[in-house]
XYZ file of C-alpha atoms in Angstrom:
661
model
C 90.453 60.228 59.450
C 92.118 57.877 61.915
C 90.171 57.439 65.174
C 92.095 58.271 68.325
C 92.694 55.827 71.147
C 92.243 57.307 74.612
C 91.571 56.041 78.126
C 87.963 54.925 78.407
C 87.146 57.458 81.101
C 87.966 60.216 78.653
C 85.869 58.759 75.863
C 82.681 57.314 77.235
C 79.640 59.384 78.006
C 78.919 59.303 81.703
C 75.519 57.861 80.915
C 77.366 54.615 80.222
C 79.289 54.777 83.492
C 76.796 56.110 86.022
C 73.016 55.664 85.955
C 70.925 58.762 85.576
C 68.696 59.785 88.443
C 65.534 57.707 88.202
C 62.093 59.218 88.062
C 59.466 60.372 85.634
C 58.445 63.992 85.727
C 56.598 66.171 83.299
C 59.138 68.237 81.325
C 59.007 72.002 81.778
C 60.266 74.404 79.112
C 62.226 77.577 79.783
C 63.769 79.927 77.281
C 65.873 83.050 76.975
C 65.847 85.234 73.864
C 68.475 87.652 72.554
C 67.752 91.386 72.903
C 66.986 91.636 69.172
C 64.557 88.699 69.458
C 66.283 86.535 66.839
C 68.301 83.963 68.802
C 66.697 81.683 71.374
C 68.194 79.242 73.862
C 65.535 76.832 75.122
C 66.036 74.577 78.135
C 63.774 71.650 78.994
C 63.945 70.187 82.503
C 62.522 66.715 83.024
C 63.861 63.187 83.032
C 66.552 64.700 80.851
C 67.950 68.219 80.931
C 68.235 69.416 77.337
C 68.968 72.644 75.488
C 68.073 73.881 72.016
C 69.510 76.779 69.926
C 67.365 78.550 67.319
C 67.760 81.467 64.926
C 64.612 83.216 63.666
C 62.543 80.270 64.875
C 64.617 77.663 63.004
C 66.607 75.209 65.098
C 70.374 75.026 64.609
C 70.862 72.636 67.522
C 67.913 70.384 68.346
C 67.174 69.106 71.859
C 70.534 67.929 73.246
C 71.124 66.353 76.678
C 73.536 67.895 79.192
C 74.580 66.730 82.654
C 77.345 66.598 85.237
C 77.962 63.131 86.683
C 79.537 63.064 90.118
C 81.800 60.317 91.426
C 79.253 59.383 94.092
C 76.709 58.465 91.419
C 74.703 61.686 91.584
C 73.699 63.208 88.244
C 73.256 66.980 87.986
C 70.617 67.825 85.400
C 68.452 64.831 84.515
C 65.454 64.304 86.761
C 66.149 67.375 88.882
C 63.350 69.648 90.074
C 63.547 73.349 89.260
C 62.949 75.211 92.511
C 63.096 78.689 90.996
C 63.532 80.390 87.635
C 64.827 83.949 87.542
C 65.264 86.282 84.585
C 67.266 89.448 84.125
C 68.651 91.652 81.392
C 71.892 93.600 81.222
C 72.941 96.450 78.963
C 76.305 97.859 79.935
C 79.546 99.128 78.438
C 82.828 97.447 79.326
C 86.298 98.939 78.866
C 88.987 96.243 78.628
C 92.387 97.040 80.106
C 93.826 95.703 76.856
C 91.324 96.414 74.066
C 89.544 93.365 72.656
C 88.804 94.408 69.051
C 87.481 97.649 70.544
C 88.315 99.919 73.468
C 84.635 99.845 74.572
C 82.461 96.732 74.329
C 78.708 96.621 74.722
C 77.585 93.834 77.068
C 73.911 93.429 76.191
C 72.125 90.173 76.985
C 69.090 88.459 78.445
C 69.693 85.921 81.216
C 67.899 82.952 82.719
C 68.880 81.371 86.038
C 67.434 77.987 86.991
C 67.880 76.876 90.602
C 67.579 73.118 91.116
C 66.771 71.443 94.380
C 69.914 70.061 95.959
C 72.259 73.054 95.606
C 72.777 73.169 91.847
C 71.687 75.470 89.046
C 72.022 76.412 85.395
C 72.774 79.898 84.056
C 71.938 80.826 80.463
C 72.488 83.960 78.400
C 71.329 85.102 74.992
C 73.213 87.836 73.130
C 72.575 89.222 69.666
C 75.616 87.200 68.504
C 75.031 83.915 70.298
C 74.066 81.999 73.422
C 75.815 80.289 76.310
C 75.013 78.212 79.373
C 76.863 76.787 82.367
C 76.230 74.710 85.470
C 76.471 76.243 88.928
C 77.094 74.706 92.368
C 75.716 76.789 95.219
C 76.764 74.839 98.328
C 80.148 74.842 100.049
C 81.135 71.228 99.551
C 83.826 69.127 97.840
C 82.886 68.008 94.327
C 84.402 65.202 92.262
C 83.113 65.183 88.692
C 83.385 61.813 86.970
C 82.375 63.205 83.598
C 80.215 65.742 81.806
C 77.547 65.111 79.203
C 77.708 67.778 76.523
C 75.844 66.780 73.384
C 75.394 68.870 70.244
C 72.630 67.584 67.960
C 73.196 69.699 64.869
C 70.127 69.861 62.627
C 70.421 68.393 59.137
C 74.057 67.637 58.269
C 76.081 70.868 58.181
C 79.649 71.261 56.985
C 82.350 71.542 59.621
C 85.744 73.128 59.997
C 87.103 70.463 62.350
C 90.721 70.621 63.708
C 91.225 66.907 64.329
C 93.420 65.949 67.280
C 95.283 62.683 67.826
C 95.404 62.816 71.629
C 95.100 65.111 74.636
C 98.850 65.827 74.402
C 98.625 68.655 71.909
C 99.772 72.164 71.042
C 96.312 72.862 69.518
C 97.985 73.613 66.179
C 95.992 71.372 63.867
C 94.755 72.088 60.359
C 91.021 72.400 59.759
C 89.506 69.376 58.037
C 86.454 70.146 55.898
C 83.724 67.525 56.164
C 80.094 67.038 57.048
C 79.267 66.348 60.675
C 78.045 62.842 59.803
C 81.479 62.097 58.330
C 83.230 62.573 61.667
C 83.950 59.051 62.800
C 83.166 57.951 66.355
C 85.884 58.925 68.830
C 87.541 61.275 66.320
C 87.870 64.526 68.227
C 88.794 68.154 67.638
C 89.932 70.973 69.858
C 87.781 74.098 70.086
C 86.597 76.299 68.516
C 84.939 74.384 65.708
C 82.670 75.882 63.057
C 79.480 74.490 61.509
C 77.986 75.895 58.298
C 74.631 75.326 56.644
C 74.466 75.751 52.870
C 72.969 79.152 52.139
C 72.375 79.669 55.842
C 74.061 80.731 59.063
C 77.251 79.546 60.736
C 77.649 78.321 64.294
C 80.947 78.381 66.203
C 81.236 76.282 69.352
C 83.756 76.968 72.114
C 83.975 77.676 75.853
C 84.741 80.544 78.224
C 85.630 81.111 81.878
C 87.594 77.870 82.031
C 88.876 77.627 85.614
C 89.884 74.631 87.791
C 88.338 72.316 85.212
C 89.573 70.484 82.094
C 89.230 71.839 78.583
C 86.462 70.683 76.273
C 86.804 68.821 72.962
C 84.137 67.607 70.547
C 84.052 64.144 68.995
C 82.034 62.568 66.220
C 79.459 59.805 66.330
C 79.054 59.096 62.615
C 75.743 61.011 62.755
C 74.737 64.676 62.998
C 75.560 64.561 66.725
C 78.807 65.651 68.355
C 79.669 64.734 71.939
C 81.936 66.444 74.417
C 85.164 64.941 75.733
C 87.545 66.166 78.421
C 90.905 64.828 79.586
C 90.561 62.982 82.880
C 92.565 64.086 85.897
C 96.198 62.913 85.711
C 97.167 60.136 88.118
C 100.769 59.632 86.992
C 102.926 61.690 84.648
C 106.261 61.052 82.987
C 108.791 63.709 82.000
C 109.801 62.575 78.510
C 112.407 65.288 77.905
C 113.170 68.850 78.975
C 109.837 70.131 77.656
C 107.258 67.340 77.475
C 105.465 65.914 80.493
C 103.175 63.097 79.378
C 100.211 61.715 81.313
C 100.680 57.935 81.637
C 97.592 57.139 83.720
C 94.448 58.964 84.712
C 91.981 59.028 87.574
C 88.361 57.913 87.045
C 87.211 61.534 87.105
C 87.835 64.752 85.196
C 87.840 67.310 88.039
C 88.307 67.645 91.798
C 86.896 70.949 92.957
C 84.588 72.494 95.526
C 81.566 74.727 95.683
C 80.209 77.257 95.558
C 81.421 77.836 92.017
C 80.363 78.147 88.427
C 81.580 75.840 85.669
C 82.779 76.857 82.190
C 80.369 78.456 79.759
C 79.412 76.348 76.740
C 79.419 78.982 74.011
C 77.580 79.089 70.670
C 78.380 82.033 68.415
C 75.599 82.458 65.836
C 76.614 84.243 62.629
C 74.258 85.438 59.879
C 77.295 86.565 57.913
C 80.856 85.307 57.976
C 81.926 88.783 59.101
C 80.047 88.265 62.388
C 82.549 85.579 63.383
C 85.387 88.098 63.172
C 83.469 90.809 65.068
C 82.278 88.824 68.081
C 83.715 89.297 71.570
C 81.494 86.713 73.291
C 84.329 84.672 74.803
C 85.777 87.783 76.451
C 82.388 89.079 77.635
C 81.564 85.755 79.316
C 84.895 85.547 81.138
C 85.640 86.323 84.775
C 86.173 90.053 85.454
C 89.469 91.801 86.159
C 91.481 90.471 89.110
C 94.432 92.877 88.953
C 93.984 95.871 91.254
C 96.287 98.146 89.234
C 96.754 97.136 85.592
C 98.102 100.480 84.364
C 101.572 98.980 83.793
C 100.365 96.559 81.084
C 101.689 97.859 77.777
C 100.906 96.120 74.462
C 103.443 96.444 71.683
C 105.516 94.758 69.008
C 108.357 92.365 69.672
C 111.394 91.370 67.614
C 111.900 87.606 67.656
C 115.086 85.612 67.249
C 114.152 81.916 66.985
C 112.128 81.832 63.739
C 114.875 83.488 61.711
C 117.571 81.325 63.381
C 119.481 84.467 64.400
C 120.553 84.965 60.802
C 122.314 88.312 60.544
C 124.372 89.665 57.663
C 126.808 92.552 57.380
C 127.852 92.445 61.034
C 131.349 92.202 62.523
C 130.606 89.390 64.982
C 129.533 85.760 64.728
C 125.757 85.654 64.965
C 124.228 83.198 67.424
C 122.966 82.938 70.962
C 125.432 85.432 72.390
C 125.606 88.914 73.848
C 126.620 90.689 70.634
C 123.709 89.216 68.673
C 121.135 90.178 71.263
C 122.601 93.675 71.590
C 122.086 93.955 67.841
C 118.438 92.863 68.175
C 117.940 95.417 70.956
C 119.455 98.218 68.879
C 117.355 97.227 65.864
C 114.213 97.371 68.008
C 115.144 100.670 69.649
C 115.980 102.379 66.368
C 112.581 101.495 64.922
C 110.340 102.010 67.935
C 109.742 98.299 68.559
C 108.923 97.916 72.228
C 110.221 94.429 73.013
C 112.718 91.666 72.144
C 112.239 87.951 72.874
C 115.193 86.012 74.323
C 114.159 82.630 73.012
C 115.703 79.216 73.577
C 119.403 79.228 74.441
C 119.913 81.904 77.109
C 119.677 79.141 79.742
C 119.461 75.379 79.975
C 115.807 74.766 79.059
C 115.593 72.123 81.806
C 117.154 74.303 84.518
C 116.716 78.071 84.519
C 119.568 78.509 86.998
C 122.098 77.188 84.458
C 122.899 80.196 82.279
C 124.590 80.275 78.896
C 128.052 81.816 79.443
C 127.903 83.262 75.912
C 125.069 85.596 76.979
C 125.974 88.210 79.581
C 122.486 88.847 80.888
C 123.489 91.658 83.263
C 125.073 93.563 80.381
C 122.211 92.778 78.039
C 119.429 93.871 80.394
C 121.323 97.064 81.226
C 121.788 97.855 77.537
C 118.105 97.167 76.813
C 117.085 99.462 79.659
C 119.322 102.214 78.306
C 117.716 101.850 74.865
C 114.151 101.702 76.227
C 113.528 98.136 75.019
C 111.911 95.454 77.192
C 113.296 91.908 77.193
C 111.057 88.838 77.415
C 112.810 85.548 78.281
C 111.483 82.229 76.928
C 111.010 79.379 79.401
C 109.761 75.797 79.392
C 106.680 75.578 81.607
C 107.953 72.738 83.813
C 111.354 74.341 84.398
C 109.587 77.546 85.401
C 107.207 75.686 87.697
C 110.061 73.835 89.407
C 111.489 77.170 90.638
C 108.566 79.517 90.074
C 109.110 82.224 92.689
C 112.896 82.077 92.418
C 112.788 82.403 88.628
C 110.191 85.171 88.494
C 112.012 87.110 91.206
C 115.217 86.844 89.163
C 113.430 88.043 86.012
C 111.992 90.981 87.946
C 115.413 91.844 89.346
C 116.976 91.731 85.876
C 114.289 94.115 84.618
C 112.449 91.687 82.348
C 109.051 92.937 81.168
C 107.488 89.552 80.556
C 107.883 85.823 80.001
C 107.146 83.518 77.102
C 106.020 80.167 78.575
C 106.117 77.142 76.279
C 105.274 73.462 75.788
C 102.376 72.970 78.225
C 100.629 70.827 75.560
C 97.737 69.859 77.860
C 94.524 71.257 79.294
C 93.564 68.807 82.019
C 92.517 70.434 85.296
C 96.018 70.742 86.838
C 97.342 72.356 83.665
C 94.438 74.799 83.437
C 95.182 75.739 87.049
C 98.843 76.238 86.067
C 97.883 78.957 83.553
C 95.977 80.864 86.239
C 98.815 80.434 88.730
C 101.388 81.785 86.269
C 99.151 84.697 85.281
C 98.709 85.746 88.905
C 102.357 85.268 89.897
C 103.530 87.217 86.843
C 101.044 90.021 87.487
C 102.387 90.501 91.025
C 105.772 91.223 89.456
C 104.412 93.345 86.586
C 105.352 90.749 83.950
C 103.526 90.186 80.673
C 102.822 86.583 79.653
C 102.791 84.948 76.220
C 101.739 81.279 76.357
C 103.054 79.007 73.585
C 102.406 75.282 73.247
C 99.025 76.341 74.583
C 95.324 75.509 74.434
C 92.878 77.993 72.924
C 91.945 81.196 74.798
C 89.047 80.605 77.177
C 88.680 83.820 79.145
C 91.836 84.019 81.282
C 93.013 87.305 79.777
C 89.981 89.267 80.949
C 90.825 88.439 84.567
C 94.582 88.769 83.935
C 95.147 91.076 80.945
C 98.902 90.723 81.463
C 98.368 87.468 79.527
C 98.519 89.538 76.374
C 98.555 86.764 73.776
C 99.002 83.051 73.258
C 99.734 80.570 70.519
C 97.398 77.566 70.210
C 97.456 78.135 66.450
C 99.130 76.641 63.379
C 101.284 79.699 62.814
C 104.263 80.783 60.769
C 106.758 78.633 62.682
C 105.493 75.551 60.828
C 106.934 76.666 57.483
C 110.369 75.870 58.910
C 109.545 72.165 58.536
C 106.293 71.816 56.547
C 104.335 73.312 53.605
C 101.821 74.856 56.023
C 100.355 77.297 56.848
C 99.015 78.097 53.409
C 97.176 81.294 52.457
C 93.909 79.338 52.687
C 94.716 78.398 56.273
C 95.676 82.026 56.942
C 92.209 83.234 55.916
C 90.508 80.501 57.948
C 92.072 81.392 61.303
C 90.365 84.781 61.856
C 86.903 83.196 61.632
C 87.551 80.295 64.029
C 90.686 80.386 66.187
C 90.755 84.197 66.517
C 87.093 84.145 67.575
C 88.333 82.791 70.924
C 90.934 85.519 71.436
C 94.261 86.941 70.248
C 96.675 84.548 68.554
C 100.450 84.660 68.396
C 100.779 83.576 64.761
C 104.176 85.383 64.549
C 103.903 87.059 61.110
C 106.402 89.110 59.146
C 108.285 86.859 56.699
C 110.286 88.838 54.145
C 111.219 85.801 52.010
C 108.014 84.875 50.186
C 107.226 82.035 47.779
C 104.565 80.579 45.525
C 103.348 77.050 46.170
C 105.727 75.745 43.505
C 108.737 77.694 44.767
C 108.290 76.912 48.441
C 110.659 74.662 50.380
C 110.808 74.217 54.150
C 114.223 75.488 55.244
C 114.634 75.444 59.020
C 117.505 77.937 59.241
C 116.388 80.279 56.443
C 112.594 80.025 56.355
C 110.198 81.503 53.825
C 106.434 81.984 53.778
C 103.748 80.836 51.374
C 102.000 83.731 49.664
C 103.009 87.285 48.913
C 104.914 89.911 50.860
C 101.766 92.011 51.239
C 99.870 88.938 52.480
C 102.330 88.920 55.391
C 102.083 92.674 55.897
C 98.290 92.577 56.004
C 98.442 90.152 58.946
C 99.517 93.026 61.182
C 96.068 94.546 60.703
C 93.968 91.396 60.246
C 95.444 89.288 63.061
C 94.809 90.276 66.674
C 97.739 90.020 69.093
C 98.524 92.783 71.594
C 102.084 91.413 71.643
C 102.650 91.206 67.884
C 105.883 89.650 66.675
C 108.226 90.530 63.858
C 109.414 87.016 63.090
C 112.102 87.650 60.507
C 115.736 88.706 60.782
C 116.662 92.342 61.410
C 118.907 92.009 58.354
C 115.889 91.260 56.169
C 113.889 94.094 57.703
C 116.744 96.529 57.132
C 116.990 95.453 53.505
C 113.212 95.825 53.098
C 113.108 99.188 54.850
C 109.965 100.474 53.116
C 107.843 97.501 54.185
C 109.381 97.484 57.648
C 108.593 101.163 58.204
C 104.928 100.438 57.534
C 104.801 97.304 59.716
C 106.297 98.944 62.796
C 103.785 101.795 62.481
C 100.807 99.423 62.863
C 99.266 99.455 66.376
C 98.748 96.186 68.252
C 95.440 97.143 69.902
C 92.466 98.961 68.455
C 89.701 101.377 69.390
C 87.282 99.990 66.807
C 86.967 97.173 64.260
C 84.848 96.952 61.093
C 84.736 93.871 58.856
C 84.429 95.040 55.248
C 84.399 91.756 53.329
C 84.536 88.171 54.531
C 84.242 84.556 53.405
C 85.619 81.772 55.583
C 88.757 80.210 54.059
C 88.504 82.485 51.000
C 89.203 86.121 51.875
C 88.881 88.772 54.547
C 89.138 92.572 54.682
C 89.140 94.325 58.064
C 89.300 98.014 59.009
C 90.644 98.930 62.442
C 90.928 102.321 64.127
C 93.574 103.579 66.517
C 92.978 107.166 67.596
C 92.235 109.171 64.461
C 93.880 106.742 62.039
C 92.284 103.774 60.333
C 94.113 100.771 58.911
C 92.713 98.279 56.420
C 94.136 94.797 55.928
C 92.931 92.318 53.326
C 94.058 88.759 52.586
C 93.076 86.055 50.110
C 93.678 82.338 49.630
C 95.417 80.906 46.549
C 92.809 82.602 44.346
C 93.466 86.124 43.068
C 90.604 88.472 43.948
C 89.252 91.938 43.376
C 87.126 93.494 46.122
C 85.222 96.749 46.444
C 85.561 98.029 50.011
C 82.910 100.365 51.402
C 84.452 103.318 53.260
C 81.167 104.532 54.712
C 82.513 103.850 58.215
C 84.855 106.860 57.900
C 83.996 110.340 59.113
C 82.832 112.568 56.293
C 85.446 114.405 54.287
C 88.622 113.814 52.332
C 91.005 110.974 53.183
C 94.385 109.695 52.053
C 95.565 106.097 52.040
C 99.156 104.900 52.055
C 98.768 101.555 50.285
C 100.906 98.450 49.878
C 99.497 96.090 47.259
C 100.679 93.042 45.355
C 102.903 93.988 42.440
C 102.135 93.212 38.818
C 104.413 90.160 38.957
C 103.552 88.947 42.462
C 101.985 85.820 40.961
C 105.435 84.524 40.030
C 107.580 86.561 42.443
C 105.579 86.974 45.664
C 108.048 89.535 46.999
C 106.866 91.975 44.316
C 104.780 94.795 45.753
C 103.702 98.303 44.852
C 103.403 101.279 47.174
C 100.891 103.995 46.302
C 99.009 106.919 47.819
C 95.272 107.228 47.163
C 93.027 110.231 47.738
C 89.300 109.681 48.148
C 86.165 110.901 49.888
C 84.557 109.005 52.792
C 81.909 106.689 51.367
C 83.739 106.281 48.074
C 84.593 102.595 47.509
C 88.190 101.411 47.451
C 88.770 98.994 44.573
C 91.502 96.560 45.530
C 93.142 93.606 43.819
C 95.086 90.749 45.406
C 97.285 88.209 43.629
C 97.183 84.473 44.399
C 98.039 84.118 48.079
C 98.055 87.887 48.207
C 97.087 90.813 50.323
C 96.403 94.538 50.506
C 97.096 96.891 53.394
C 96.732 100.624 53.949
C 96.932 103.358 56.532
C 94.138 105.949 56.221
C 94.359 109.514 57.526
C 92.085 112.542 57.143
C 93.248 115.211 54.746
C 93.263 118.814 55.864
C 92.718 121.841 53.624
C 96.495 122.303 53.485
C 96.904 118.741 52.175
C 94.538 119.238 49.245
């Protein structure tokens, strides 16, 4: 791995820049334990403020220092006196506006609140699926934070899934490098979440939640079993490189300018006995700020037909396909005829650098009127900076046209001003009843609980990359649900109908194909969470593959319940999800063919039928080969499934009545 080169203020621990508060005091231990008694977060306050994470009495993270270092030389944490320690427990049920794996989520935790002298504190929580802590400022005063100490002393030398970054200018679309923590070179950093794994033991995912008015967190190596936190410093000067990239050219000697009273982002540790636990957790959402939209009844998840990935390739039409009115009318009619709720108007409807300069080949008044007549919502794509330059004017125009949302792209940063931009866009869009899909984005960190109109975001190495590279592979596909999706929904943009083996694959920008089988792609609609789920391929391909398309468009985009049936990080995954009275099962594998036995004990008793799409007999050499079947079985009876190399399996399950038997 090649170490990154960043401004010193972004790299150095604040302990090297600002002296800790002097003094010698006897350390005092505090702890908070999960409701089931298995996971413990211990905090020791003394000359250092440290935390420790344990499972069943065995440490996963040994004593690790934490602190906030202020620009005036004051250090929050080390040497501070605890004035009060308060404990509480919560057991409640939450109902997300847009379901987060489930329509009802249990919020059950034990909490510890430490109040320090001087107007600061630390909040800690322990859930049955992990722990979290955050700093708190209680006084109404300006705060300039020079840097934050966040150290993770992992016990022994666990394996990591580590998405290495080259700089803070990033789409957060890296591949996961597999290495031991001691092999991460100093100053080599990764975006979050990352995943640590002990041989024969548990797994630990590290991320953050409730990120507001503060920079995002990264983790960097030290060449030992310790990882250290990094954050991009506050931009001093920026340079607009082109119509979509604004690069930071110099930075201030601090990471955040803010004010109290406020809380700071949660540092989150998801603890998983089984790999399946990583797919089931909703910790990031539970820790986030609560709903800020007074009336959210207008927010409607759904599927969306997408133009850019398939390069507007249409066949059998009597017009020249491209960025023009006729092509988009065709997309709208395709969506309407198949019950697809939305269509993206991606790059080309306007000048990306100036949203007031419209493409004369696209009659937007005609197009929006036609979409309204057909009951299809249109979602224009915009570059973040162009939108920000004329924010109210542009959003008002979108609202007047009848747009249902916006796709905002190319932010590529998560310093404090950019994090604030996400919140500003979410709020401004919500006032106009617009959905938001962030691309070129950092990972989810709690925004969508406060503003559920932010229905999905990218921040993932998704299907678009096959247009120019041999990734994502099936192995990458079955890594994402355990790590990236743990933080929140991901706009991977599935649905390729041209499918290839590793040997057959070629990146073709204007006629792209996917790696792995057809059913591997179909299973993503059940396995991958995105309340605004895209159909990435051409309507012409979907019309030709009508049987597969009919199944895909029937799959819901939000769920009442989720059960993980089989799971191994980077190897395979099988997930069952319920919408109303119907269950769907999606399974995916890496480049290894697999047979799995899926327990159906989660179903209500009685007879069931499954409409199944599975890899065909020859899918190993022709990945577009599939077989459709109908199975009849009793609840509790195992489903024996087989997947080809890079394959998948997907089914819709319904209860059988006496008349059906």
